[in-house]
Short mmCIF file of C-alpha atoms in Angstrom, two decimals:
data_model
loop_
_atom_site.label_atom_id
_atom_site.label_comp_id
_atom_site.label_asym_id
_atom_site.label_seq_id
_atom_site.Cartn_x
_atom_site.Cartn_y
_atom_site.Cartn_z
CA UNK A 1 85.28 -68.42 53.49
CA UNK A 2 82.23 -70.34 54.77
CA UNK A 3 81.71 -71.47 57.98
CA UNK A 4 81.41 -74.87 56.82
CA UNK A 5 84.77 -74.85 55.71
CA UNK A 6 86.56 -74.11 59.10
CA UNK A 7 86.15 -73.80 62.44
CA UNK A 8 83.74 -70.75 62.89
CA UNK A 9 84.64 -70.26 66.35
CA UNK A 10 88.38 -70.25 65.51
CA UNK A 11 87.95 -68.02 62.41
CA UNK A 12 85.47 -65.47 64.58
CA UNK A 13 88.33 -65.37 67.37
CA UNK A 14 91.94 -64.90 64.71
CA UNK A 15 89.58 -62.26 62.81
CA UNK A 16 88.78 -60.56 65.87
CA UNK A 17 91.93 -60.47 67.14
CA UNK A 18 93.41 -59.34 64.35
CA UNK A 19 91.25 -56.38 64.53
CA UNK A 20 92.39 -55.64 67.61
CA UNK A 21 95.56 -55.29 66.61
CA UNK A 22 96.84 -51.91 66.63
CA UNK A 23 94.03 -50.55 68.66
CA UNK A 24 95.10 -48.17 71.50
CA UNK A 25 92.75 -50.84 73.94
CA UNK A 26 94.38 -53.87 75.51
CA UNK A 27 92.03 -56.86 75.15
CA UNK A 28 91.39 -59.92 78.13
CA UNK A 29 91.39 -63.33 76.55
CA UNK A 30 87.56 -63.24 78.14
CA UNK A 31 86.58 -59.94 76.13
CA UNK A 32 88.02 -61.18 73.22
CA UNK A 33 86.05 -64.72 73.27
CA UNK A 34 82.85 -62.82 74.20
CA UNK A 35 83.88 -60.79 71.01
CA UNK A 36 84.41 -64.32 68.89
CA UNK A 37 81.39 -65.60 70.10
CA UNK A 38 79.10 -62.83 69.02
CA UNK A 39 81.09 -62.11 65.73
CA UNK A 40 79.97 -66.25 65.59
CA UNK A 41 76.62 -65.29 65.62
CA UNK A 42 76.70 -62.64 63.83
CA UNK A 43 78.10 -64.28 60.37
CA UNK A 44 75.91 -67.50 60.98
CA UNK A 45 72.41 -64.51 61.07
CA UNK A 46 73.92 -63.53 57.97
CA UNK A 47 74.35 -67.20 56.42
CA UNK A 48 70.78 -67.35 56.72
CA UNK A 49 70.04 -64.52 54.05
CA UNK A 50 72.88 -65.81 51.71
CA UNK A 51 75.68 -63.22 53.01
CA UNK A 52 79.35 -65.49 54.01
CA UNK A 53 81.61 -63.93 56.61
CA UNK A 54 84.20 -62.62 53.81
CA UNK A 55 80.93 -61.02 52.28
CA UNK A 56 81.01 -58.34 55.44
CA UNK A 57 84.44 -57.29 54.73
CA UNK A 58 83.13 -55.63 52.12
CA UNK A 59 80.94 -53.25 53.68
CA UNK A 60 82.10 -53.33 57.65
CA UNK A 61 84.39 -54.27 60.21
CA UNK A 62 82.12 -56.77 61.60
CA UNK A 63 85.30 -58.22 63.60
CA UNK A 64 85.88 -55.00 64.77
CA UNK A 65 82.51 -53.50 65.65
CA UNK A 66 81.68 -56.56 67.39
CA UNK A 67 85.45 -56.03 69.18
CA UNK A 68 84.26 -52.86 69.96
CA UNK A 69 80.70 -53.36 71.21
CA UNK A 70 81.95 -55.96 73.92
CA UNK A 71 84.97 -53.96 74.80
CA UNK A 72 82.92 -50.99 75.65
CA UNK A 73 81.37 -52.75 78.50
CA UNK A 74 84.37 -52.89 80.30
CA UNK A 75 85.87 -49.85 79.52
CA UNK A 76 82.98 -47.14 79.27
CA UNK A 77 80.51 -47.91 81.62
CA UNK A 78 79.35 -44.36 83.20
CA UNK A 79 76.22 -46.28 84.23
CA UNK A 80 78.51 -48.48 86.48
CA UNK A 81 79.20 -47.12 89.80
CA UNK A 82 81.31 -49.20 92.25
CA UNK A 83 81.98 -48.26 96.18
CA UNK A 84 85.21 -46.95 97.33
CA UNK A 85 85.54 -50.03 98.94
CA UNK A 86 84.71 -52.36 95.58
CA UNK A 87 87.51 -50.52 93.84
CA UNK A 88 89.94 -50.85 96.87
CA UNK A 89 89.39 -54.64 96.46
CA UNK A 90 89.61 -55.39 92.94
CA UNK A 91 92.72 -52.94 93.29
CA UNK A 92 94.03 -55.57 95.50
CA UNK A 93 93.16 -58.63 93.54
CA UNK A 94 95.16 -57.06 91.09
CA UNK A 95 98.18 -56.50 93.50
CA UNK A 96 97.86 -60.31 94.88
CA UNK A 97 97.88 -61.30 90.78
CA UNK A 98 100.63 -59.02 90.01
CA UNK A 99 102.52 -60.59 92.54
CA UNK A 100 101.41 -64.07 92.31
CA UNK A 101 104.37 -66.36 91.56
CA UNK A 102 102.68 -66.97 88.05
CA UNK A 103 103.16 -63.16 87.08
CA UNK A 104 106.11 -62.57 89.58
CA UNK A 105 106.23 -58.72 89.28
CA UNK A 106 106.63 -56.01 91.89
CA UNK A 107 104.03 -53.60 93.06
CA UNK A 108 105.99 -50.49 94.74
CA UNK A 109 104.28 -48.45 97.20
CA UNK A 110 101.35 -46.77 96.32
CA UNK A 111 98.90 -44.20 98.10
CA UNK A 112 95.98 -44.45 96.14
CA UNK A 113 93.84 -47.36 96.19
CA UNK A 114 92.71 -47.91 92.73
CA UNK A 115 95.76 -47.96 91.13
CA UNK A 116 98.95 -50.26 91.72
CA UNK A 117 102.19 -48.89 90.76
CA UNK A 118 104.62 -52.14 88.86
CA UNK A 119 108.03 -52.19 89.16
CA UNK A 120 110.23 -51.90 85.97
CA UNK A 121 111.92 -54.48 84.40
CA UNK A 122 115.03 -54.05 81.73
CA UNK A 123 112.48 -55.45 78.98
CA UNK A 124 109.32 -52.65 79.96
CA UNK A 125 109.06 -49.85 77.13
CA UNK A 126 110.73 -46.67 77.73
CA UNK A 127 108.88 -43.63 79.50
CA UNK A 128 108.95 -40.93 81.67
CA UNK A 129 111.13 -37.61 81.20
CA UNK A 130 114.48 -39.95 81.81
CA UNK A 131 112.88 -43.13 80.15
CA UNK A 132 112.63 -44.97 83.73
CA UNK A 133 108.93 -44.83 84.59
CA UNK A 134 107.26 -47.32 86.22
CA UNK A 135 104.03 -48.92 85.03
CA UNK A 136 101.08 -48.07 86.63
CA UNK A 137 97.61 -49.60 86.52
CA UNK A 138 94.29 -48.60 87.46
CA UNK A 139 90.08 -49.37 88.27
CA UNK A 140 87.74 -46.81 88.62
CA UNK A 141 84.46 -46.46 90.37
CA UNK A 142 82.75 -45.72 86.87
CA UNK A 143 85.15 -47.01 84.54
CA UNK A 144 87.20 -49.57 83.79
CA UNK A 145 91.02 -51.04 83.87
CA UNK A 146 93.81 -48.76 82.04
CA UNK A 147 97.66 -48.76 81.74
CA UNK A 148 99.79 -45.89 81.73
CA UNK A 149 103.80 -44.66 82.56
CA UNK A 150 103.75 -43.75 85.92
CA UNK A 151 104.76 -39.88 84.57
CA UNK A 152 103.09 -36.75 84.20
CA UNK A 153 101.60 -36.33 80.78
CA UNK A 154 101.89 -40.11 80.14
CA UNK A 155 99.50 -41.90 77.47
CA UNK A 156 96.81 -44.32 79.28
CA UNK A 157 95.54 -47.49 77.35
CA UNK A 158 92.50 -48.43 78.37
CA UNK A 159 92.18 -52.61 79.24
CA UNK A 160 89.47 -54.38 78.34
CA UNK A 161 88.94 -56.63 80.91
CA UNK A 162 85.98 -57.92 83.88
CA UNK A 163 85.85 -55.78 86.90
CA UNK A 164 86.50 -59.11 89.00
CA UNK A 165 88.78 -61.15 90.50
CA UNK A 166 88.88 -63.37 87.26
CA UNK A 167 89.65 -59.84 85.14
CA UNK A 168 92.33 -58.72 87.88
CA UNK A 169 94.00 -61.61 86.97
CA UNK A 170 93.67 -61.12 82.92
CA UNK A 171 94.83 -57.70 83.81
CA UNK A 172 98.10 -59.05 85.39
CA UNK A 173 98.75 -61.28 82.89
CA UNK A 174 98.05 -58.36 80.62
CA UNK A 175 100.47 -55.55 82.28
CA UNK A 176 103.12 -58.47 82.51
CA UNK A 177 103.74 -58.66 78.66
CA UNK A 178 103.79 -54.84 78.99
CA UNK A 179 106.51 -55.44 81.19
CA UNK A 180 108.14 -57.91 79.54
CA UNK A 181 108.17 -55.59 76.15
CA UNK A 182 106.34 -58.22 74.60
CA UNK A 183 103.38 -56.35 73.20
CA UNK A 184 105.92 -53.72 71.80
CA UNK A 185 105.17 -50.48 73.21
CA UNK A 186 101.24 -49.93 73.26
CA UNK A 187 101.64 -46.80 74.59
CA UNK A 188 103.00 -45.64 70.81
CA UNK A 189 100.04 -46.82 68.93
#
């Protein structure tokens, strides 16, 4: 497929995320348009010496590695530190998005400041020893957003997402179709 033949924007953003599909990461609409954008420029470098976008399938993931090269700035950065207090407020950005009346869920009492516990709902993937567990999402001082049952021994899915007020927000919208079940179960990938 060339470029000229499509969109390249559109093309760049269904091939990356179909690469992130099935990836044990959850992806903000953001990360995956930075993603697009620089799988974009990476194709039209490689128009210039003769090579088309399907040409890369060939040899690499380009979708992917590009996925992966943005995502990793949101979710590994041990050069990152943020304050106690930074974490405690994109903690509660999150909270105030979670229970905005666009994403409508419930956060349930919580101790710890960087995480915000989310109420079940009859649609949210089984866990937990009995299957009930509660969601529960988290920011770090030198990480990034992840997901996990609120259990011991639970799997945590790292979210790719800003460490704002604008990513809190992607992150709601993000543990909501957890919630809802409708992202399957990504805790099973």
């Amino acid at each position: 497929m060339s470029t000229t033949d499509t969109d390249p924007s559109a093309a760049a953003y269904a091939a990356v995320k179909k690469a992130a599909t099935g990836l044990p990461t959850l992806y903000a609409p953001s990360v995956l348009d930075e993603a697009a954008a620089l799988l974009s420029d990476l194709w039209a470098a490689g128009e210039r010496h003769g090579v088309t976008p399907k040409e890369w399938d060939w040899a690499v993931s380009l979708a992917g590695g590009a996925l992966e090269v943005i995502a990793s700035r949101y979710t590994r950065t041990p050069d990152t530190e943020r304050t106690g207090e930074q974490v405690t407020a994109l903690c509660q950005d999150l909270v105030s998005a979670l229970t905005s009346a666009e994403i409508g869920l419930t956060v349930l009492p919580n101790p710890r400041k960087h995480q915000a516990v989310v109420g079940r709902l009859p649609e949210t993937p089984r866990g937990g020893y009995h299957g009930d567990a509660s969601l529960v999402v988290g920011i770090y001082s030198n990480g990034g957003w992840d997901i996990s049952m609120n259990a011991d021994g639970a799997t945590v899915v790292s979210i790719a997402a800003p460490a704002t007020t604008a990513g809190a927000a992607e992150v709601a919208a993000l543990v909501r179709a957890v919630a809802r079940g409708e992202l399957g179960n990504p805790f099973r990938r």
